[in-house]
Amino acid sequence: GAVVSQHPSRVICKSGTSVKIECRSLDFQATTMFWYRQFPKQSLMLMATSNEGSKATYEQGVEKDKFLINHASLTLSTLTVTSAHPEDSSFYICSAGLGAEQYFGPGTRLTVT
Amino acid sequence: GIQVEQSPPDLILQEGANSTLRCNFSDSVNNLQWFHQNPWGQLINLFYIPSGTKQNGRLSATTVATERYSLLYISSSQTTDSGVYFCAVSTNTGNQFYFGTGTSLTVIP
């Protein structure tokens, strides 16, 4: 149990385009999901909290108009990177809570050319 | 915000050796988890341990919440233990997890 999936696992896009990343809790419901990004050789940085049926809460310094989050159901949250630029290239990871524990998806590696 | 520091940042072990990884945090927490990140980036849950001691095979963990630290013990290390180990904490104000700086472990045969 407690499986979280992400799609796609890897994406390459051109500068200026938008990319959508999906995060699904496969065998449980999650009213809250979280999005993180990880640069090479660094730790995970929390970007935002995705709340089912309401607006996401963004960490300080994260542009909410650039990183659009939608949590339309209890098993799906999406992160859209709008007008992507090379500096947005990173590893994006989502998580969902079951009880007190967090379970993480396998991550999406975004490369913007 | 809360600061989470891990030590050592890098560790190289001979196969079969034991090790202790440390996680210090700057504020009260209500949750703490240890993860192993494999070479493909997947985070593997090791322990949910806001306090006390737990053991799972060759791994064990101890959290002393009142002194704001947690320890992860790896015994009889194997090459498959290589990777980055993170602790992550959640404060009393929410369920967001804040990650430590990580320990990169390399086990050589």
PDB file of N, CA and C in Angstrom, chain A residues 34 36 38 42-44 46 49 59 91 93 100-106 109, chain B residues 31 33 35 37 40-43 45 48 86 95-102:
ATOM      1  N   PHE A  34       2.180  17.388  -1.534  1.00  0.00           N
ATOM      2  CA  PHE A  34       3.268  18.361  -1.483  1.00  0.00           C
ATOM      3  C   PHE A  34       4.151  18.225  -2.716  1.00  0.00           C
ATOM      4  N   TYR A  36       8.008  19.154  -4.298  1.00  0.00           N
ATOM      5  CA  TYR A  36       9.379  19.498  -3.974  1.00  0.00           C
ATOM      6  C   TYR A  36      10.184  19.588  -5.266  1.00  0.00           C
ATOM      7  N   GLN A  38      14.441  19.310  -6.559  1.00  0.00           N
ATOM      8  CA  GLN A  38      15.776  18.920  -6.109  1.00  0.00           C
ATOM      9  C   GLN A  38      16.761  19.185  -7.233  1.00  0.00           C
ATOM     10  N   GLN A  42      21.920  18.278  -4.304  1.00  0.00           N
ATOM     11  CA  GLN A  42      21.331  19.073  -3.233  1.00  0.00           C
ATOM     12  C   GLN A  42      20.159  18.343  -2.590  1.00  0.00           C
ATOM     13  N   SER A  43      19.648  18.939  -1.526  1.00  0.00           N
ATOM     14  CA  SER A  43      18.521  18.347  -0.828  1.00  0.00           C
ATOM     15  C   SER A  43      17.206  18.707  -1.517  1.00  0.00           C
ATOM     16  N   LEU A  44      16.114  18.165  -0.997  1.00  0.00           N
ATOM     17  CA  LEU A  44      14.797  18.498  -1.525  1.00  0.00           C
ATOM     18  C   LEU A  44      14.306  19.789  -0.868  1.00  0.00           C
ATOM     19  N   LEU A  46      10.958  22.147  -0.354  1.00  0.00           N
ATOM     20  CA  LEU A  46       9.511  22.209  -0.464  1.00  0.00           C
ATOM     21  C   LEU A  46       9.101  23.424  -1.283  1.00  0.00           C
ATOM     22  N   THR A  49       2.251  23.394  -0.943  1.00  0.00           N
ATOM     23  CA  THR A  49       1.296  22.429  -0.405  1.00  0.00           C
ATOM     24  C   THR A  49       0.050  22.493  -1.271  1.00  0.00           C
ATOM     25  N   GLU A  59       5.599  28.111  -0.731  1.00  0.00           N
ATOM     26  CA  GLU A  59       6.693  28.519   0.151  1.00  0.00           C
ATOM     27  C   GLU A  59       7.247  29.864  -0.318  1.00  0.00           C
ATOM     28  N   PHE A  91      14.691  18.192 -10.778  1.00  0.00           N
ATOM     29  CA  PHE A  91      13.986  16.961 -10.458  1.00  0.00           C
ATOM     30  C   PHE A  91      12.827  17.353  -9.544  1.00  0.00           C
ATOM     31  N   ILE A  93       9.523  16.296  -7.325  1.00  0.00           N
ATOM     32  CA  ILE A  93       9.011  15.135  -6.591  1.00  0.00           C
ATOM     33  C   ILE A  93       7.761  15.542  -5.814  1.00  0.00           C
ATOM     34  N   ALA A 100       0.349   9.752   9.535  1.00  0.00           N
ATOM     35  CA  ALA A 100       1.394  10.742   9.829  1.00  0.00           C
ATOM     36  C   ALA A 100       2.584  10.630   8.880  1.00  0.00           C
ATOM     37  N   GLU A 101       2.638   9.574   8.079  1.00  0.00           N
ATOM     38  CA  GLU A 101       3.796   9.374   7.207  1.00  0.00           C
ATOM     39  C   GLU A 101       3.571   9.981   5.837  1.00  0.00           C
ATOM     40  N   GLN A 102       4.684  10.443   5.238  1.00  0.00           N
ATOM     41  CA  GLN A 102       4.671  10.926   3.869  1.00  0.00           C
ATOM     42  C   GLN A 102       5.245   9.848   2.954  1.00  0.00           C
ATOM     43  N   TYR A 103       4.612   9.690   1.791  1.00  0.00           N
ATOM     44  CA  TYR A 103       5.093   8.754   0.783  1.00  0.00           C
ATOM     45  C   TYR A 103       5.363   9.535  -0.487  1.00  0.00           C
ATOM     46  N   PHE A 104       6.483   9.228  -1.127  1.00  0.00           N
ATOM     47  CA  PHE A 104       6.963  10.041  -2.233  1.00  0.00           C
ATOM     48  C   PHE A 104       6.829   9.328  -3.565  1.00  0.00           C
ATOM     49  N   GLY A 105       6.536  10.139  -4.591  1.00  0.00           N
ATOM     50  CA  GLY A 105       6.540   9.614  -5.938  1.00  0.00           C
ATOM     51  C   GLY A 105       7.957   9.419  -6.435  1.00  0.00           C
ATOM     52  N   PRO A 106       8.104   8.785  -7.599  1.00  0.00           N
ATOM     53  CA  PRO A 106       9.440   8.478  -8.141  1.00  0.00           C
ATOM     54  C   PRO A 106      10.142   9.677  -8.765  1.00  0.00           C
ATOM     55  N   ARG A 109      12.015  14.195 -14.003  1.00  0.00           N
ATOM     56  CA  ARG A 109      13.207  14.967 -14.370  1.00  0.00           C
ATOM     57  C   ARG A 109      12.861  15.855 -15.557  1.00  0.00           C
TER      58      ARG A 109
ATOM     59  N   ASN B  31       6.821  15.198  13.672  1.00  0.00           N
ATOM     60  CA  ASN B  31       7.097  14.033  12.833  1.00  0.00           C
ATOM     61  C   ASN B  31       8.544  14.046  12.382  1.00  0.00           C
ATOM     62  N   GLN B  33      11.043  11.507   9.651  1.00  0.00           N
ATOM     63  CA  GLN B  33      11.213  10.310   8.845  1.00  0.00           C
ATOM     64  C   GLN B  33      12.629  10.273   8.303  1.00  0.00           C
ATOM     65  N   PHE B  35      14.857   8.631   5.083  1.00  0.00           N
ATOM     66  CA  PHE B  35      14.698   8.124   3.727  1.00  0.00           C
ATOM     67  C   PHE B  35      16.056   7.760   3.146  1.00  0.00           C
ATOM     68  N   GLN B  37      17.577   7.704  -0.684  1.00  0.00           N
ATOM     69  CA  GLN B  37      17.322   8.049  -2.071  1.00  0.00           C
ATOM     70  C   GLN B  37      18.222   7.192  -2.950  1.00  0.00           C
ATOM     71  N   TRP B  40      18.264   6.366  -8.821  1.00  0.00           N
ATOM     72  CA  TRP B  40      17.270   6.850  -9.779  1.00  0.00           C
ATOM     73  C   TRP B  40      16.407   7.971  -9.196  1.00  0.00           C
ATOM     74  N   GLY B  41      16.682   8.326  -7.944  1.00  0.00           N
ATOM     75  CA  GLY B  41      15.987   9.447  -7.335  1.00  0.00           C
ATOM     76  C   GLY B  41      14.815   9.082  -6.448  1.00  0.00           C
ATOM     77  N   GLN B  42      14.414   7.833  -6.454  1.00  0.00           N
ATOM     78  CA  GLN B  42      13.272   7.416  -5.633  1.00  0.00           C
ATOM     79  C   GLN B  42      13.629   7.469  -4.154  1.00  0.00           C
ATOM     80  N   LEU B  43      12.726   8.064  -3.391  1.00  0.00           N
ATOM     81  CA  LEU B  43      12.899   8.091  -1.948  1.00  0.00           C
ATOM     82  C   LEU B  43      12.230   6.871  -1.338  1.00  0.00           C
ATOM     83  N   ASN B  45      11.100   4.986   2.032  1.00  0.00           N
ATOM     84  CA  ASN B  45      10.853   5.215   3.466  1.00  0.00           C
ATOM     85  C   ASN B  45      11.626   4.191   4.288  1.00  0.00           C
ATOM     86  N   TYR B  48       9.616   5.932  10.197  1.00  0.00           N
ATOM     87  CA  TYR B  48       8.820   7.034  10.737  1.00  0.00           C
ATOM     88  C   TYR B  48       9.091   7.017  12.226  1.00  0.00           C
ATOM     89  N   PHE B  86      18.450  10.899   3.793  1.00  0.00           N
ATOM     90  CA  PHE B  86      17.856  12.156   4.253  1.00  0.00           C
ATOM     91  C   PHE B  86      17.003  11.909   5.486  1.00  0.00           C
ATOM     92  N   ASN B  95       1.880  19.809   8.240  1.00  0.00           N
ATOM     93  CA  ASN B  95       2.360  18.502   7.831  1.00  0.00           C
ATOM     94  C   ASN B  95       3.451  18.558   6.775  1.00  0.00           C
ATOM     95  N   GLN B  96       3.868  19.759   6.385  1.00  0.00           N
ATOM     96  CA  GLN B  96       4.938  19.864   5.400  1.00  0.00           C
ATOM     97  C   GLN B  96       6.231  19.300   5.983  1.00  0.00           C
ATOM     98  N   PHE B  97       6.951  18.556   5.140  1.00  0.00           N
ATOM     99  CA  PHE B  97       8.221  18.011   5.585  1.00  0.00           C
ATOM    100  C   PHE B  97       9.363  18.878   5.078  1.00  0.00           C
ATOM    101  N   TYR B  98      10.302  19.145   5.956  1.00  0.00           N
ATOM    102  CA  TYR B  98      11.500  19.894   5.597  1.00  0.00           C
ATOM    103  C   TYR B  98      12.683  18.940   5.706  1.00  0.00           C
ATOM    104  N   PHE B  99      13.441  18.900   4.602  1.00  0.00           N
ATOM    105  CA  PHE B  99      14.499  17.905   4.489  1.00  0.00           C
ATOM    106  C   PHE B  99      15.824  18.405   5.038  1.00  0.00           C
ATOM    107  N   GLY B 100      16.581  17.464   5.557  1.00  0.00           N
ATOM    108  CA  GLY B 100      17.939  17.750   5.975  1.00  0.00           C
ATOM    109  C   GLY B 100      18.868  17.876   4.788  1.00  0.00           C
ATOM    110  N   THR B 101      20.113  18.147   5.090  1.00  0.00           N
ATOM    111  CA  THR B 101      21.133  18.386   4.067  1.00  0.00           C
ATOM    112  C   THR B 101      21.633  17.100   3.422  1.00  0.00           C
ATOM    113  N   GLY B 102      21.343  15.964   4.021  1.00  0.00           N
ATOM    114  CA  GLY B 102      21.682  14.675   3.434  1.00  0.00           C
ATOM    115  C   GLY B 102      23.064  14.175   3.781  1.00  0.00           C
TER     116      GLY B 102
END
